[in-house]
Tab-separated table of C-alpha atoms and ligand atoms in Angstrom:
chain	number	residue	atom	x	y	z
Q	7	HIS	CA	-14.829	-20.135	87.756
Q	8	ALA	CA	-16.413	-17.946	90.375
Q	9	ASP	CA	-16.496	-20.829	92.834
Q	10	ILE	CA	-12.849	-21.608	92.304
Q	11	ALA	CA	-11.977	-17.943	92.733
Q	12	MET	CA	-13.942	-17.835	96.003
Q	13	TYR	CA	-12.257	-20.979	97.232
Q	14	SER	CA	-8.736	-19.835	96.478
Q	15	ALA	CA	-9.490	-16.405	97.892
Q	16	ARG	CA	-10.625	-17.936	101.176
Q	17	ALA	CA	-7.679	-20.312	101.239
Q	18	SER	CA	-5.282	-17.416	100.813
Q	19	GLY	CA	-7.062	-15.356	103.457
Q	20	LYS	CA	-8.087	-12.570	101.092
Q	21	GLU	CA	-11.488	-10.933	100.824
Q	22	PRO	CA	-13.585	-13.479	98.877
Q	23	TYR	CA	-16.398	-11.186	97.818
Q	24	PHE	CA	-14.071	-8.887	95.931
Q	25	PHE	CA	-12.612	-11.816	94.004
Q	26	TYR	CA	-16.050	-13.089	93.135
Q	27	GLN	CA	-17.149	-9.720	91.759
Q	28	LEU	CA	-13.987	-9.258	89.781
Q	29	HIS	CA	-14.380	-12.633	88.089
Q	30	MET	CA	-18.016	-12.140	87.289
Q	31	SER	CA	-17.499	-8.734	85.750
Q	32	GLU	CA	-14.602	-9.984	83.641
Q	33	ALA	CA	-16.802	-12.702	82.185
Q	34	ILE	CA	-19.671	-10.294	81.596
Q	35	LEU	CA	-17.360	-7.722	80.064
Q	36	GLU	CA	-15.927	-10.318	77.678
Q	37	LYS	CA	-19.456	-11.322	76.703
Q	38	ILE	CA	-20.578	-7.755	76.121
Q	39	THR	CA	-17.456	-7.046	74.097
Q	40	ILE	CA	-18.027	-10.011	71.795
Q	41	GLU	CA	-21.695	-9.064	71.516
Q	42	GLN	CA	-20.841	-5.503	70.462
Q	43	HIS	CA	-18.251	-6.748	67.987
Q	44	MET	CA	-20.822	-9.147	66.586
Q	45	ARG	CA	-23.309	-6.350	65.925
Q	46	TYR	CA	-20.627	-4.451	64.059
Q	47	ALA	CA	-19.517	-7.634	62.245
Q	48	LEU	CA	-23.089	-8.226	61.071
Q	49	GLU	CA	-23.135	-4.726	59.550
Q	50	LYS	CA	-19.731	-5.299	57.955
Q	51	LYS	CA	-20.860	-8.716	56.680
Q	52	GLU	CA	-17.974	-10.573	58.306
Q	53	PHE	CA	-19.912	-13.831	58.653
Q	54	ILE	CA	-19.422	-16.469	55.982
Q	55	LEU	CA	-20.646	-19.993	55.391
Q	56	ASN	CA	-18.842	-23.247	54.846
Q	57	TYR	CA	-20.721	-26.274	53.592
Q	58	GLN	CA	-20.316	-29.887	54.657
Q	59	PRO	CA	-21.628	-32.674	52.412
Q	60	ARG	CA	-23.903	-35.478	53.540
Q	61	VAL	CA	-23.746	-38.575	51.358
Q	62	ASP	CA	-25.548	-41.850	50.725
Q	63	SER	CA	-23.749	-44.352	52.930
Q	64	GLN	CA	-23.662	-47.074	50.260
Q	65	THR	CA	-22.854	-45.071	47.118
Q	66	GLY	CA	-21.235	-41.876	48.382
Q	67	GLN	CA	-23.633	-39.801	46.274
Q	68	LEU	CA	-24.166	-36.250	47.518
Q	69	ARG	CA	-27.515	-36.023	49.352
Q	70	GLY	CA	-27.289	-32.642	51.024
Q	71	LEU	CA	-25.092	-29.860	52.305
Q	72	GLU	CA	-25.051	-28.388	55.793
Q	73	ALA	CA	-24.436	-24.648	56.058
Q	74	LEU	CA	-22.064	-23.878	58.938
Q	75	VAL	CA	-21.378	-20.284	59.904
Q	76	ARG	CA	-17.922	-18.818	60.574
Q	77	TRP	CA	-16.858	-15.331	61.617
Q	78	ASP	CA	-14.174	-14.055	59.276
Q	79	HIS	CA	-12.659	-11.748	61.891
Q	80	PRO	CA	-10.293	-9.081	60.459
Q	81	GLU	CA	-7.685	-9.626	63.207
Q	82	ARG	CA	-8.384	-13.066	64.638
Q	83	GLY	CA	-9.016	-14.953	61.410
Q	84	LEU	CA	-11.781	-17.515	60.938
Q	85	LEU	CA	-13.669	-18.064	64.209
Q	86	ALA	CA	-15.662	-21.237	64.914
Q	87	PRO	CA	-19.345	-21.008	65.940
Q	88	GLN	CA	-18.608	-22.234	69.477
Q	89	TYR	CA	-16.923	-18.872	70.062
Q	90	PHE	CA	-19.928	-16.704	69.189
Q	91	ILE	CA	-23.139	-18.783	68.783
Q	92	PRO	CA	-23.735	-19.250	72.543
Q	93	ILE	CA	-23.394	-15.476	73.060
Q	94	ALA	CA	-25.621	-14.793	70.058
Q	95	GLU	CA	-28.206	-17.124	71.573
Q	96	THR	CA	-28.335	-15.529	75.017
Q	97	SER	CA	-28.244	-11.969	73.674
Q	98	GLY	CA	-30.905	-12.590	71.033
Q	99	LEU	CA	-28.527	-11.615	68.215
Q	100	ILE	CA	-29.023	-15.146	66.860
Q	101	VAL	CA	-32.244	-13.945	65.223
Q	102	GLN	CA	-30.331	-11.422	63.082
Q	103	LEU	CA	-27.386	-13.748	62.497
Q	104	GLY	CA	-29.760	-16.574	61.642
Q	105	GLU	CA	-31.567	-14.436	59.118
Q	106	TYR	CA	-28.249	-13.483	57.539
Q	107	VAL	CA	-27.374	-17.194	57.265
Q	108	ILE	CA	-30.688	-17.845	55.481
Q	109	GLU	CA	-29.961	-14.984	53.090
Q	110	LEU	CA	-26.431	-16.273	52.376
Q	111	VAL	CA	-27.694	-19.802	51.703
Q	112	CYS	CA	-30.334	-18.550	49.240
Q	113	GLN	CA	-27.782	-16.317	47.483
Q	114	GLN	CA	-25.361	-19.224	47.235
Q	115	LEU	CA	-27.991	-21.574	45.819
Q	116	ALA	CA	-28.761	-18.908	43.202
Q	117	ILE	CA	-25.068	-18.721	42.259
Q	118	TRP	CA	-24.756	-22.512	41.922
Q	119	LYS	CA	-27.983	-22.496	39.900
Q	120	LYS	CA	-26.620	-19.770	37.584
Q	121	HIS	CA	-23.582	-21.983	36.938
Q	122	ALA	CA	-25.955	-24.828	36.003
Q	123	LEU	CA	-24.620	-27.073	38.779
Q	124	PRO	CA	-26.669	-30.080	39.945
Q	125	LEU	CA	-28.289	-28.525	43.027
Q	126	CYS	CA	-28.866	-30.426	46.229
Q	127	PRO	CA	-30.712	-29.378	49.395
Q	128	VAL	CA	-28.910	-27.175	51.911
Q	129	SER	CA	-29.691	-27.561	55.600
Q	130	ILE	CA	-29.727	-24.562	57.919
Q	131	ASN	CA	-29.143	-24.860	61.675
Q	132	VAL	CA	-31.924	-23.037	63.465
Q	133	SER	CA	-31.871	-22.000	67.128
Q	134	PRO	CA	-34.896	-22.405	69.417
Q	135	ARG	CA	-35.051	-18.631	69.680
Q	136	GLN	CA	-35.603	-18.317	65.923
Q	137	LEU	CA	-38.302	-20.971	65.927
Q	138	HIS	CA	-40.155	-19.389	68.810
Q	139	ARG	CA	-40.797	-16.309	66.702
Q	140	ASN	CA	-43.652	-16.766	64.304
Q	141	ASP	CA	-41.979	-14.930	61.404
Q	142	LEU	CA	-39.217	-17.418	60.567
Q	143	MET	CA	-41.229	-18.949	57.747
Q	144	ALA	CA	-41.979	-15.538	56.196
Q	145	ARG	CA	-38.292	-14.603	56.351
Q	146	ILE	CA	-37.214	-17.834	54.698
Q	147	LEU	CA	-39.821	-17.534	51.950
Q	148	ARG	CA	-38.831	-13.930	51.255
Q	149	HIS	CA	-35.132	-14.765	50.807
Q	150	ALA	CA	-35.953	-17.811	48.695
Q	151	SER	CA	-38.214	-15.851	46.363
Q	152	GLU	CA	-35.830	-12.862	46.142
Q	153	ASN	CA	-33.154	-15.253	44.927
Q	154	GLY	CA	-35.398	-17.347	42.689
Q	155	ILE	CA	-34.907	-20.444	44.811
Q	156	ASP	CA	-37.408	-23.239	45.391
Q	157	PRO	CA	-37.904	-23.377	49.200
Q	158	ALA	CA	-37.921	-27.180	48.910
Q	159	LEU	CA	-34.138	-26.860	48.416
Q	160	LEU	CA	-33.876	-25.710	52.018
Q	161	GLU	CA	-33.824	-28.007	55.024
Q	162	ILE	CA	-34.116	-27.088	58.692
Q	163	GLU	CA	-31.912	-28.573	61.415
Q	164	VAL	CA	-33.311	-28.350	64.929
Q	165	THR	CA	-32.006	-29.843	68.142
Q	166	GLU	CA	-33.983	-31.896	70.625
Q	167	SER	CA	-34.340	-28.852	72.897
Q	168	CYS	CA	-36.631	-27.318	70.249
Q	169	ILE	CA	-39.131	-30.150	70.406
Q	170	ILE	CA	-39.170	-31.031	74.105
Q	171	GLU	CA	-40.697	-27.700	75.063
Q	172	ASP	CA	-43.815	-28.602	73.087
Q	173	SER	CA	-44.513	-25.033	71.935
Q	174	VAL	CA	-47.437	-24.430	69.589
Q	175	THR	CA	-45.512	-21.815	67.577
Q	176	VAL	CA	-42.621	-24.222	67.027
Q	177	LYS	CA	-44.921	-27.074	66.063
Q	178	GLN	CA	-46.965	-24.972	63.631
Q	179	GLN	CA	-43.877	-23.587	61.932
Q	180	LEU	CA	-42.266	-26.991	61.545
Q	181	GLU	CA	-45.502	-28.300	60.023
Q	182	ALA	CA	-45.622	-25.337	57.638
Q	183	PHE	CA	-42.038	-26.057	56.526
Q	184	SER	CA	-42.955	-29.673	55.815
Q	185	ALA	CA	-45.987	-28.574	53.809
Q	186	LEU	CA	-43.673	-26.571	51.554
Q	187	GLY	CA	-41.518	-29.623	50.934
Q	188	MET	CA	-38.730	-28.525	53.239
Q	189	LYS	CA	-37.169	-31.459	55.069
Q	190	LEU	CA	-36.781	-31.371	58.851
Q	191	LEU	CA	-33.636	-32.767	60.451
Q	192	LEU	CA	-33.259	-33.598	64.129
Q	193	ASP	CA	-29.670	-32.630	64.964
Q	194	ASP	CA	-27.356	-34.142	67.606
Q	195	PHE	CA	-29.828	-36.918	68.364
Q	196	GLY	CA	-29.105	-38.779	71.576
Q	197	THR	CA	-27.507	-35.890	73.467
Q	198	GLY	CA	-30.740	-34.191	74.499
Q	199	TYR	CA	-33.678	-35.490	76.396
Q	200	SER	CA	-36.314	-36.044	73.745
Q	201	SER	CA	-38.241	-39.259	74.034
Q	202	LEU	CA	-39.699	-41.573	71.454
Q	203	THR	CA	-43.129	-40.318	72.499
Q	204	GLN	CA	-42.218	-36.763	71.512
Q	205	LEU	CA	-40.622	-37.871	68.253
Q	206	GLN	CA	-43.869	-39.314	66.920
Q	207	HIS	CA	-45.581	-35.916	67.227
Q	208	TYR	CA	-43.118	-34.203	64.916
Q	209	ALA	CA	-42.771	-34.938	61.232
Q	210	MET	CA	-38.978	-35.212	61.237
Q	211	ASP	CA	-37.583	-36.543	57.969
Q	212	LEU	CA	-34.065	-37.260	59.068
Q	213	LEU	CA	-32.465	-38.072	62.356
Q	214	LYS	CA	-28.820	-37.054	62.802
Q	215	VAL	CA	-27.118	-39.397	65.235
Q	216	ASP	CA	-24.716	-37.338	67.326
Q	217	ARG	CA	-21.050	-37.818	66.634
Q	218	ALA	CA	-20.428	-39.044	70.178
Q	219	PHE	CA	-22.160	-42.309	69.141
Q	220	THR	CA	-20.143	-42.535	65.939
Q	221	ALA	CA	-16.918	-41.993	67.872
Q	222	ASN	CA	-17.801	-44.884	70.192
Q	223	LEU	CA	-18.826	-47.315	67.458
Q	224	GLU	CA	-15.523	-49.161	67.444
Q	225	ASN	CA	-15.274	-49.429	71.240
Q	226	GLY	CA	-17.263	-52.611	71.632
Q	227	ASP	CA	-20.640	-54.108	70.890
Q	228	LYS	CA	-22.832	-51.853	73.019
Q	229	SER	CA	-22.446	-48.655	70.987
Q	230	ALA	CA	-23.100	-50.535	67.769
Q	231	ALA	CA	-26.185	-52.095	69.374
Q	232	LEU	CA	-27.362	-48.660	70.461
Q	233	VAL	CA	-26.899	-47.116	67.016
Q	234	SER	CA	-28.543	-50.147	65.459
Q	235	ALA	CA	-31.564	-49.688	67.758
Q	236	ILE	CA	-31.764	-45.968	66.918
Q	237	ILE	CA	-31.710	-46.780	63.188
Q	238	THR	CA	-34.423	-49.445	63.522
Q	239	MET	CA	-36.576	-47.096	65.603
Q	240	ALA	CA	-36.116	-44.195	63.168
Q	241	HIS	CA	-36.970	-46.374	60.177
Q	242	ALA	CA	-40.079	-47.656	61.960
Q	243	LEU	CA	-41.152	-44.034	62.463
Q	244	GLY	CA	-40.522	-43.255	58.776
Q	245	MET	CA	-37.310	-41.310	59.273
Q	246	LYS	CA	-33.970	-41.663	57.566
Q	247	VAL	CA	-30.788	-41.664	59.595
Q	248	VAL	CA	-27.528	-39.831	59.066
Q	249	ALA	CA	-24.480	-40.499	61.234
Q	250	GLU	CA	-22.492	-37.380	62.118
Q	251	GLY	CA	-18.750	-37.182	62.657
Q	252	VAL	CA	-17.656	-40.189	60.581
Q	253	GLU	CA	-13.867	-40.056	60.670
Q	254	THR	CA	-12.651	-43.598	59.990
Q	255	LEU	CA	-13.170	-46.314	57.397
Q	256	ALA	CA	-14.079	-48.778	60.155
Q	257	GLN	CA	-16.897	-46.481	61.309
Q	258	LEU	CA	-18.170	-46.120	57.737
Q	259	HIS	CA	-18.170	-49.872	57.141
Q	260	LEU	CA	-20.010	-50.512	60.403
Q	261	LEU	CA	-22.640	-47.878	59.576
Q	262	GLN	CA	-23.106	-49.403	56.123
Q	263	ALA	CA	-23.675	-52.796	57.729
Q	264	LEU	CA	-26.177	-51.255	60.175
Q	265	ALA	CA	-28.179	-49.829	57.232
Q	266	CYS	CA	-27.557	-46.219	58.252
Q	267	ASP	CA	-28.895	-44.225	55.282
Q	268	GLU	CA	-26.417	-41.381	55.106
Q	269	VAL	CA	-23.080	-40.320	56.544
Q	270	GLN	CA	-21.359	-37.026	57.195
Q	271	GLY	CA	-17.885	-36.409	58.569
Q	272	TYR	CA	-14.252	-35.565	57.995
Q	273	LEU	CA	-13.681	-38.955	56.292
Q	274	ILE	CA	-15.864	-37.804	53.406
Q	275	SER	CA	-15.276	-34.054	53.630
Q	276	LYS	CA	-14.698	-31.302	56.157
Q	277	PRO	CA	-16.907	-28.215	55.873
Q	278	VAL	CA	-15.503	-26.367	52.837
Q	279	SER	CA	-16.048	-23.174	50.834
Q	280	ALA	CA	-18.868	-22.733	48.310
Q	281	GLU	CA	-16.253	-22.837	45.515
Q	282	ALA	CA	-14.946	-26.208	46.687
Q	283	ILE	CA	-18.541	-27.486	46.855
Q	284	ALA	CA	-19.110	-26.531	43.202
Q	285	GLU	CA	-16.429	-29.061	42.274
Q	286	LEU	CA	-17.841	-31.785	44.577
Q	287	MET	CA	-21.336	-31.340	43.082
Q	288	CYS	CA	-20.099	-32.650	39.741
Q	289	ARG	CA	-18.654	-35.909	41.079
Q	290	PRO	CA	-20.734	-39.102	40.790
Q	291	THR	CA	-19.579	-40.123	44.290
Q	292	LEU	CA	-17.683	-38.490	47.144
Q	293	PHE	CA	-16.288	-41.863	48.167
Q	294	SER	CA	-12.778	-42.813	47.276
Q	295	GLU	CA	-12.106	-46.358	46.045
Q	296	MET	CA	-11.307	-47.666	49.549
Q	297	MET	CA	-14.582	-46.451	51.029
Q	298	PHE	CA	-16.770	-48.846	49.114
Q	299	VAL	CA	-17.887	-51.666	51.323
Q	300	GLU	CA	-16.004	-54.927	51.124
Q	301	LYS	CA	-18.331	-57.842	50.422
Q	302	ASN	CA	-16.995	-60.096	53.194
Q	303	LEU	CA	-17.850	-58.099	56.279
Q	304	ASN	CA	-16.868	-59.843	59.481
Q	305	LEU	CA	-19.730	-59.083	61.815
E	26	C2E	P1	-23.777	-29.159	64.330
E	26	C2E	O1	-24.937	-28.570	63.624
E	26	C2E	O2	-23.983	-30.444	65.048
E	26	C2E	O3	-22.627	-29.288	63.237
E	26	C2E	C1	-21.664	-30.305	63.218
E	26	C2E	C2	-20.340	-29.838	63.750
E	26	C2E	O4	-19.438	-30.935	63.766
E	26	C2E	C3	-19.665	-28.775	62.870
E	26	C2E	O5	-18.884	-27.960	63.728
E	26	C2E	C4	-18.755	-29.627	61.989
E	26	C2E	O6	-17.658	-28.915	61.467
E	26	C2E	C5	-18.308	-30.672	62.972
E	26	C2E	N1	-17.914	-31.919	62.311
E	26	C2E	C6	-18.360	-32.420	61.143
E	26	C2E	N2	-17.772	-33.596	60.851
E	26	C2E	C7	-16.921	-33.855	61.863
E	26	C2E	C8	-16.020	-34.948	62.146
E	26	C2E	O7	-15.874	-35.918	61.396
E	26	C2E	N3	-15.313	-34.875	63.309
E	26	C2E	C9	-15.434	-33.814	64.169
E	26	C2E	N4	-14.704	-33.823	65.268
E	26	C2E	N5	-16.280	-32.779	63.935
E	26	C2E	C10	-17.016	-32.803	62.801
E	26	C2E	P2	-18.933	-26.371	63.622
E	26	C2E	O8	-18.956	-25.925	62.205
E	26	C2E	O9	-17.855	-25.860	64.517
E	26	C2E	O10	-20.348	-26.028	64.260
E	26	C2E	C11	-20.621	-26.287	65.591
E	26	C2E	C12	-22.067	-26.039	65.936
E	26	C2E	O11	-22.394	-24.650	65.809
E	26	C2E	C13	-23.049	-26.758	65.023
E	26	C2E	O12	-23.179	-28.092	65.412
E	26	C2E	C14	-24.301	-25.941	65.251
E	26	C2E	O13	-24.966	-26.358	66.409
E	26	C2E	C15	-23.751	-24.543	65.471
E	26	C2E	N6	-23.910	-23.769	64.234
E	26	C2E	C16	-23.136	-23.714	63.137
E	26	C2E	N7	-23.640	-22.875	62.212
E	26	C2E	C17	-24.810	-22.391	62.730
E	26	C2E	C18	-25.821	-21.472	62.260
E	26	C2E	O14	-25.785	-20.952	61.140
E	26	C2E	N8	-26.857	-21.216	63.117
E	26	C2E	C19	-26.947	-21.799	64.345
E	26	C2E	N9	-27.996	-21.494	65.118
E	26	C2E	N10	-26.026	-22.657	64.817
E	26	C2E	C20	-24.971	-22.952	64.021
E	27	MG	MG1	-26.294	-29.279	62.383
E	28	MG	MG1	-25.069	-32.028	64.681
E	29	MG	MG1	-23.145	-31.515	67.041
């Protein structure tokens, strides 16, 4: 933005430096404003969670839920994470917000448990900044025990950026999670820069293939070949695979044929409220009739 402002300022013969400053301070001001509002919103408990199911790709059985944070803003309505997570990450507020998310997940699991619902694991998205502190484990364990929840019901989603830095703190914490029976999920796989070499040093249980790959599945053989190779590699390393962002029946059927273990996406369910999840938990499958694979696949 600043560059464009400079360019147009020069082109129009005006003082470029002034334009540059003005633009920068606007951006910074907007950031600081959101940051201040976030602090207040954390106190007022304006953040809520939606949950998106992950299902077995052959049977549609519920395998897990992903907790996704939203800001229930009093004036602006429900705000998506893209609006505030990046700011929370640079300002460090993500540590507080992240802890609140952990607390909400544990409270919710306790509520579902109280209603005698068939519980399934809930995955929590964790930022590098949270993992780089050595107290994440203690915080998680405290909230789990305060709510009478088995920590093995919690799963941790990290992105490739968390594992490429090769930090001892990160590695030790991830190993400690595993030891407690908490599954580790590698989120948005294929968009970062992690290599197969790095993958073997981390005990990831599940690899989440980024939705960009899923979206491309129907556009020719190469994407399918790529996803197929990722699945084979993951299986060889002892990991299961979940495809993110499954929106069409054709994508689902292809992923079933490629032996992708699990699927997640709008086709099965959008992220929904905890109340809506309570109903989904009681279903034997989240697939509708048409989602079951046809026997005569043309591949
Ligand atoms: P993510 O962890 O990769 O989550 C998947 C995102 O894709 C979610 O967006 C979800 O609503 C969306 N999605 C799911 N299925 C489909 C589909 O079929 N089609 C399309 N187009 N999108 C689909 P959401 O909820 O807006 O979250 C965006 C990102 O914000 C997440 O990406 C995650 O990186 C971050 N995030 C969300 N909650 C938290 C949190 O509690 N802590 C942290 N640190 N990050 C979070
Ligand atoms: Mg995620
Ligand atoms: Mg993801
Ligand atoms: Mg993503």
